[in-house]
mmCIF file of C-alpha atoms in Angstrom:
data_model
loop_
_atom_site.group_PDB
_atom_site.id
_atom_site.type_symbol
_atom_site.label_atom_id
_atom_site.label_comp_id
_atom_site.label_asym_id
_atom_site.label_seq_id
_atom_site.Cartn_x
_atom_site.Cartn_y
_atom_site.Cartn_z
ATOM 1 C CA MET Y 1 128.540 -126.470 -18.218
ATOM 2 C CA GLN Y 2 128.657 -127.812 -21.787
ATOM 3 C CA SER Y 3 128.831 -125.381 -24.719
ATOM 4 C CA ILE Y 4 127.048 -126.159 -27.989
ATOM 5 C CA ASP Y 5 127.829 -124.027 -31.045
ATOM 6 C CA ILE Y 6 126.364 -124.929 -34.427
ATOM 7 C CA LYS Y 7 126.675 -123.182 -37.802
ATOM 8 C CA THR Y 8 124.966 -124.347 -40.992
ATOM 9 C CA GLU Y 9 124.463 -123.009 -44.478
ATOM 10 C CA PRO Y 10 121.692 -122.892 -45.397
ATOM 11 C CA ALA Y 11 119.613 -122.168 -42.334
ATOM 12 C CA GLY Y 12 116.816 -119.759 -41.537
ATOM 13 C CA TYR Y 13 113.041 -119.461 -41.777
ATOM 14 C CA ILE Y 14 110.519 -121.390 -43.897
ATOM 15 C CA SER Y 15 106.743 -121.009 -43.989
ATOM 16 C CA PHE Y 16 104.259 -122.929 -46.111
ATOM 17 C CA GLY Y 17 100.529 -123.165 -46.665
ATOM 18 C CA GLN Y 18 97.639 -123.857 -49.010
ATOM 19 C CA LEU Y 19 95.753 -120.937 -50.516
ATOM 20 C CA THR Y 20 92.054 -120.335 -49.872
ATOM 21 C CA GLU Y 21 89.600 -119.974 -52.759
ATOM 22 C CA GLU Y 22 89.641 -116.203 -52.240
ATOM 23 C CA GLN Y 23 93.437 -116.117 -52.418
ATOM 24 C CA ILE Y 24 93.409 -118.309 -55.535
ATOM 25 C CA ALA Y 25 91.070 -115.813 -57.207
ATOM 26 C CA ILE Y 26 93.466 -112.980 -56.322
ATOM 27 C CA LEU Y 27 96.396 -115.005 -57.687
ATOM 28 C CA ARG Y 28 94.477 -115.650 -60.912
ATOM 29 C CA HIS Y 29 93.840 -111.922 -61.341
ATOM 30 C CA SER Y 30 97.493 -111.171 -60.577
ATOM 31 C CA LEU Y 31 98.535 -113.714 -63.184
ATOM 32 C CA GLU Y 32 96.413 -112.008 -65.826
ATOM 33 C CA SER Y 33 97.963 -108.611 -65.070
ATOM 34 C CA GLN Y 34 101.423 -110.060 -64.353
ATOM 35 C CA GLU Y 35 101.495 -107.920 -61.226
ATOM 36 C CA ILE Y 36 101.439 -109.527 -57.783
ATOM 37 C CA ALA Y 37 98.711 -108.273 -55.436
ATOM 38 C CA ASP Y 38 99.662 -106.802 -52.077
ATOM 39 C CA GLU Y 39 97.341 -109.292 -50.376
ATOM 40 C CA LEU Y 40 99.475 -112.135 -51.697
ATOM 41 C CA LEU Y 41 102.740 -110.532 -50.665
ATOM 42 C CA GLU Y 42 101.327 -110.108 -47.159
ATOM 43 C CA ILE Y 43 100.918 -113.875 -46.853
ATOM 44 C CA ARG Y 44 104.664 -114.294 -46.276
ATOM 45 C CA TYR Y 45 104.397 -112.498 -42.923
ATOM 46 C CA ASN Y 46 101.877 -115.098 -41.691
ATOM 47 C CA SER Y 47 100.117 -112.470 -39.613
ATOM 48 C CA ASP Y 48 96.951 -114.593 -39.433
ATOM 49 C CA GLY Y 49 98.844 -117.736 -38.428
ATOM 50 C CA SER Y 50 97.504 -119.782 -41.345
ATOM 51 C CA LEU Y 51 100.927 -121.004 -42.507
ATOM 52 C CA GLU Y 52 103.077 -123.738 -41.042
ATOM 53 C CA GLU Y 53 106.417 -122.216 -40.110
ATOM 54 C CA CYS Y 54 109.727 -123.064 -38.490
ATOM 55 C CA GLU Y 55 113.109 -121.443 -38.004
ATOM 56 C CA GLY Y 56 116.531 -122.731 -37.058
ATOM 57 C CA VAL Y 57 119.740 -124.277 -38.271
ATOM 58 C CA PHE Y 58 119.300 -127.112 -40.768
ATOM 59 C CA ILE Y 59 120.332 -130.726 -40.669
ATOM 60 C CA SER Y 60 120.593 -133.565 -43.191
ATOM 61 C CA GLY Y 61 119.817 -137.195 -42.512
ATOM 62 C CA ALA Y 62 117.126 -139.429 -41.063
ATOM 63 C CA GLU Y 63 115.893 -139.989 -37.535
ATOM 64 C CA GLY Y 64 118.444 -141.841 -35.446
ATOM 65 C CA GLU Y 65 121.397 -140.818 -37.608
ATOM 66 C CA PRO Y 66 124.231 -138.500 -36.501
ATOM 67 C CA GLY Y 67 123.375 -134.834 -36.934
ATOM 68 C CA ASN Y 68 125.344 -131.621 -36.510
ATOM 69 C CA GLU Y 69 126.371 -132.315 -32.915
ATOM 70 C CA GLY Y 70 124.146 -135.113 -31.654
ATOM 71 C CA ILE Y 71 121.510 -137.548 -32.921
ATOM 72 C CA ILE Y 72 118.613 -136.559 -35.212
ATOM 73 C CA ALA Y 73 115.199 -136.870 -33.542
ATOM 74 C CA ALA Y 74 111.690 -136.086 -34.802
ATOM 75 C CA ASP Y 75 109.667 -133.150 -33.523
ATOM 76 C CA GLU Y 76 106.388 -134.717 -32.412
ATOM 77 C CA TYR Y 77 104.575 -131.382 -32.245
ATOM 78 C CA THR Y 78 105.658 -129.644 -35.448
ATOM 79 C CA PRO Y 79 104.335 -131.248 -38.661
ATOM 80 C CA SER Y 80 106.581 -131.581 -41.688
ATOM 81 C CA ILE Y 81 106.528 -128.553 -43.964
ATOM 82 C CA GLY Y 82 104.860 -129.278 -47.312
ATOM 83 C CA PRO Y 83 101.688 -130.529 -49.004
ATOM 84 C CA ALA Y 84 99.826 -133.509 -47.624
ATOM 85 C CA ARG Y 85 100.118 -136.768 -49.558
ATOM 86 C CA ASN Y 86 97.488 -139.267 -50.688
ATOM 87 C CA GLU Y 87 97.520 -143.003 -49.991
ATOM 88 C CA GLU Y 88 99.933 -143.539 -52.893
ATOM 89 C CA GLY Y 89 102.372 -141.036 -51.439
ATOM 90 C CA VAL Y 90 101.657 -138.406 -54.116
ATOM 91 C CA PHE Y 91 101.258 -134.763 -53.120
ATOM 92 C CA ASN Y 92 97.624 -133.653 -53.009
ATOM 93 C CA ASP Y 93 96.339 -131.278 -55.671
ATOM 94 C CA GLY Y 94 96.148 -127.662 -54.584
ATOM 95 C CA VAL Y 95 97.537 -124.144 -54.829
ATOM 96 C CA TYR Y 96 100.336 -123.498 -52.362
ATOM 97 C CA VAL Y 97 102.789 -120.867 -51.167
ATOM 98 C CA ILE Y 98 106.249 -121.303 -49.699
ATOM 99 C CA ASN Y 99 108.392 -118.555 -48.242
ATOM 100 C CA MET Y 100 112.084 -119.388 -47.781
ATOM 101 C CA GLN Y 101 114.351 -116.874 -46.059
ATOM 102 C CA LEU Y 102 117.750 -118.525 -45.938
ATOM 103 C CA SER Y 103 121.305 -117.642 -45.029
ATOM 104 C CA LYS Y 104 124.321 -118.922 -43.124
ATOM 105 C CA CYS Y 105 123.243 -119.017 -39.487
ATOM 106 C CA SER Y 106 124.538 -120.065 -36.111
ATOM 107 C CA ILE Y 107 123.129 -120.879 -32.717
ATOM 108 C CA GLY Y 108 124.906 -121.341 -29.401
ATOM 109 C CA PHE Y 109 123.978 -122.174 -25.829
ATOM 110 C CA GLU Y 110 125.321 -123.734 -22.624
ATOM 111 C CA PHE Y 111 123.654 -126.330 -20.422
ATOM 112 C CA ASP Y 112 124.435 -128.563 -17.462
ATOM 113 C CA PRO Y 113 124.675 -132.233 -18.560
ATOM 114 C CA ASP Y 114 124.569 -133.312 -14.892
ATOM 115 C CA GLY Y 115 127.742 -135.336 -15.190
ATOM 116 C CA GLU Y 116 130.216 -136.116 -17.946
ATOM 117 C CA TYR Y 117 128.904 -134.935 -21.303
ATOM 118 C CA ASP Y 118 128.044 -137.670 -23.809
ATOM 119 C CA PRO Y 119 127.216 -136.411 -27.347
ATOM 120 C CA ARG Y 120 125.257 -139.613 -27.969
ATOM 121 C CA LEU Y 121 122.675 -138.359 -25.474
ATOM 122 C CA LEU Y 122 122.181 -135.050 -27.295
ATOM 123 C CA GLU Y 123 119.124 -135.080 -29.564
ATOM 124 C CA GLU Y 124 118.609 -132.489 -32.293
ATOM 125 C CA VAL Y 125 114.826 -132.315 -32.520
ATOM 126 C CA SER Y 126 113.778 -131.424 -36.047
ATOM 127 C CA THR Y 127 110.991 -131.388 -38.611
ATOM 128 C CA GLY Y 128 111.304 -132.272 -42.283
ATOM 129 C CA ILE Y 129 110.774 -130.165 -45.400
ATOM 130 C CA GLU Y 130 108.845 -132.182 -48.003
ATOM 131 C CA VAL Y 131 107.973 -130.238 -51.146
ATOM 132 C CA PRO Y 132 108.071 -131.086 -54.884
ATOM 133 C CA VAL Y 133 111.532 -131.201 -56.476
ATOM 134 C CA GLU Y 134 110.548 -128.290 -58.703
ATOM 135 C CA ILE Y 135 110.618 -125.999 -55.657
ATOM 136 C CA GLU Y 136 114.097 -124.511 -55.310
ATOM 137 C CA HIS Y 137 115.616 -121.583 -53.474
ATOM 138 C CA GLY Y 138 117.575 -119.344 -55.847
ATOM 139 C CA SER Y 139 120.792 -119.681 -53.845
ATOM 140 C CA TYR Y 140 120.470 -123.005 -52.057
ATOM 141 C CA GLY Y 141 118.460 -125.244 -54.357
ATOM 142 C CA HIS Y 142 115.816 -127.776 -53.362
ATOM 143 C CA PRO Y 143 115.092 -127.742 -49.591
ATOM 144 C CA ASP Y 144 115.571 -131.453 -48.847
ATOM 145 C CA TYR Y 145 116.696 -130.950 -45.253
ATOM 146 C CA ARG Y 146 115.297 -130.812 -41.752
ATOM 147 C CA VAL Y 147 114.897 -127.722 -39.567
ATOM 148 C CA VAL Y 148 116.124 -128.064 -35.988
ATOM 149 C CA THR Y 149 113.389 -126.842 -33.647
ATOM 150 C CA GLY Y 150 114.896 -127.804 -30.282
ATOM 151 C CA TYR Y 151 117.377 -129.910 -28.348
ATOM 152 C CA ARG Y 152 117.107 -132.663 -25.753
ATOM 153 C CA TYR Y 153 119.745 -134.254 -23.538
ATOM 154 C CA ASN Y 154 119.196 -137.640 -21.955
ATOM 155 C CA GLY Y 155 115.498 -137.358 -22.799
ATOM 156 C CA GLU Y 156 114.988 -133.916 -21.253
ATOM 157 C CA ASP Y 157 114.397 -130.675 -23.156
ATOM 158 C CA ILE Y 158 117.286 -128.207 -22.920
ATOM 159 C CA GLU Y 159 115.603 -124.997 -21.786
ATOM 160 C CA GLU Y 160 118.687 -122.897 -22.529
ATOM 161 C CA ALA Y 161 118.434 -123.880 -26.208
ATOM 162 C CA GLY Y 162 114.912 -122.468 -26.378
ATOM 163 C CA ASP Y 163 116.224 -119.082 -25.302
ATOM 164 C CA ALA Y 164 119.116 -119.095 -27.786
ATOM 165 C CA GLU Y 165 118.935 -116.599 -30.646
ATOM 166 C CA LEU Y 166 119.487 -117.637 -34.249
ATOM 167 C CA ILE Y 167 122.246 -115.421 -35.652
ATOM 168 C CA ASP Y 168 122.175 -114.801 -39.397
ATOM 169 C CA ARG Y 169 124.296 -112.999 -41.990
ATOM 170 C CA GLY Y 170 121.330 -111.451 -43.779
ATOM 171 C CA PHE Y 171 118.550 -113.562 -45.248
ATOM 172 C CA THR Y 172 117.991 -114.087 -48.969
ATOM 173 C CA PRO Y 173 114.209 -114.386 -49.477
ATOM 174 C CA HIS Y 174 112.440 -116.518 -52.070
ATOM 175 C CA LEU Y 175 108.635 -116.496 -52.301
ATOM 176 C CA ILE Y 176 106.931 -119.056 -54.567
ATOM 177 C CA PHE Y 177 103.283 -119.685 -55.446
ATOM 178 C CA PHE Y 178 102.745 -123.035 -57.162
ATOM 179 C CA VAL Y 179 100.068 -125.470 -58.286
ATOM 180 C CA ILE Y 180 99.996 -129.243 -57.976
ATOM 181 C CA LYS Y 181 97.537 -130.957 -60.315
ATOM 182 C CA ASN Y 182 97.474 -134.668 -61.110
ATOM 183 C CA GLY Y 183 100.887 -135.062 -59.540
ATOM 184 C CA GLU Y 184 102.517 -132.331 -61.653
ATOM 185 C CA THR Y 185 103.899 -129.105 -60.210
ATOM 186 C CA THR Y 186 103.734 -125.718 -61.939
ATOM 187 C CA ILE Y 187 105.304 -122.583 -60.486
ATOM 188 C CA ILE Y 188 102.931 -119.653 -60.999
ATOM 189 C CA TYR Y 189 104.978 -116.869 -59.426
ATOM 190 C CA SER Y 190 108.518 -116.679 -58.102
ATOM 191 C CA ASN Y 191 110.148 -113.749 -56.321
ATOM 192 C CA TYR Y 192 113.793 -114.411 -55.557
ATOM 193 C CA ASN Y 193 115.341 -111.499 -53.698
ATOM 194 C CA GLY Y 194 113.188 -109.070 -55.677
ATOM 195 C CA GLU Y 195 113.552 -110.795 -59.069
ATOM 196 C CA GLU Y 196 110.078 -111.774 -60.292
ATOM 197 C CA GLU Y 197 109.121 -114.519 -62.727
ATOM 198 C CA TRP Y 198 105.628 -115.417 -63.937
ATOM 199 C CA ALA Y 199 104.384 -118.555 -65.636
ATOM 200 C CA SER Y 200 102.507 -118.413 -68.938
ATOM 201 C CA SER Y 201 99.203 -116.746 -68.118
ATOM 202 C CA GLU Y 202 97.089 -118.834 -70.518
ATOM 203 C CA THR Y 203 98.321 -122.232 -69.348
ATOM 204 C CA SER Y 204 98.471 -121.375 -65.680
ATOM 205 C CA ALA Y 205 95.035 -119.737 -65.609
ATOM 206 C CA SER Y 206 93.466 -123.054 -66.574
ATOM 207 C CA LEU Y 207 95.384 -124.783 -63.791
ATOM 208 C CA LEU Y 208 94.195 -122.271 -61.211
ATOM 209 C CA SER Y 209 90.617 -122.783 -62.365
ATOM 210 C CA GLY Y 210 90.786 -126.508 -61.820
ATOM 211 C CA VAL Y 211 92.095 -126.771 -58.233
ATOM 212 C CA SER Y 212 91.157 -125.399 -54.845
#
């Protein structure tokens, strides 16, 4: 049996999505009162499944490059986390939410390589985080990394890795609502570990009125 033990900082859980017109209206009202509505805070739990989400240790680099223990590979079934882009590669206009719960985390598992273990045959299957540079976690900065969603060896999924539990040291949450309009990003509301910040209500209200 081959043991794999990986620790990264940051690591953790990220969810992302685009707000509906109803949610935008609630955000606009919250902006006016400078008090976040409970309905918006509930979004971070993704109870309705409307957000894209992934959890795991993180990895830096491009497909085919060395990763934490093996080779970085793309997750064909999990889309990258972030706004869609237009033909010019610019993020589409819209009102979005991102929930980052990050920490130092580890994952470990054992599997049978069916012969002598070769780390070049280990693939760290991952999906990218692609959000505007203005989006930053209060402790870990801009999330320009990939989230490892699974592992393969010699082309076969490692089932033991799917059963492995992500161990954390206590997550630091950061919830952000933001607007993209004409290629420019404005953060409307930020809640970093309980510390709230609001954008200027007058300027941001006009932005929220002009996108959907």
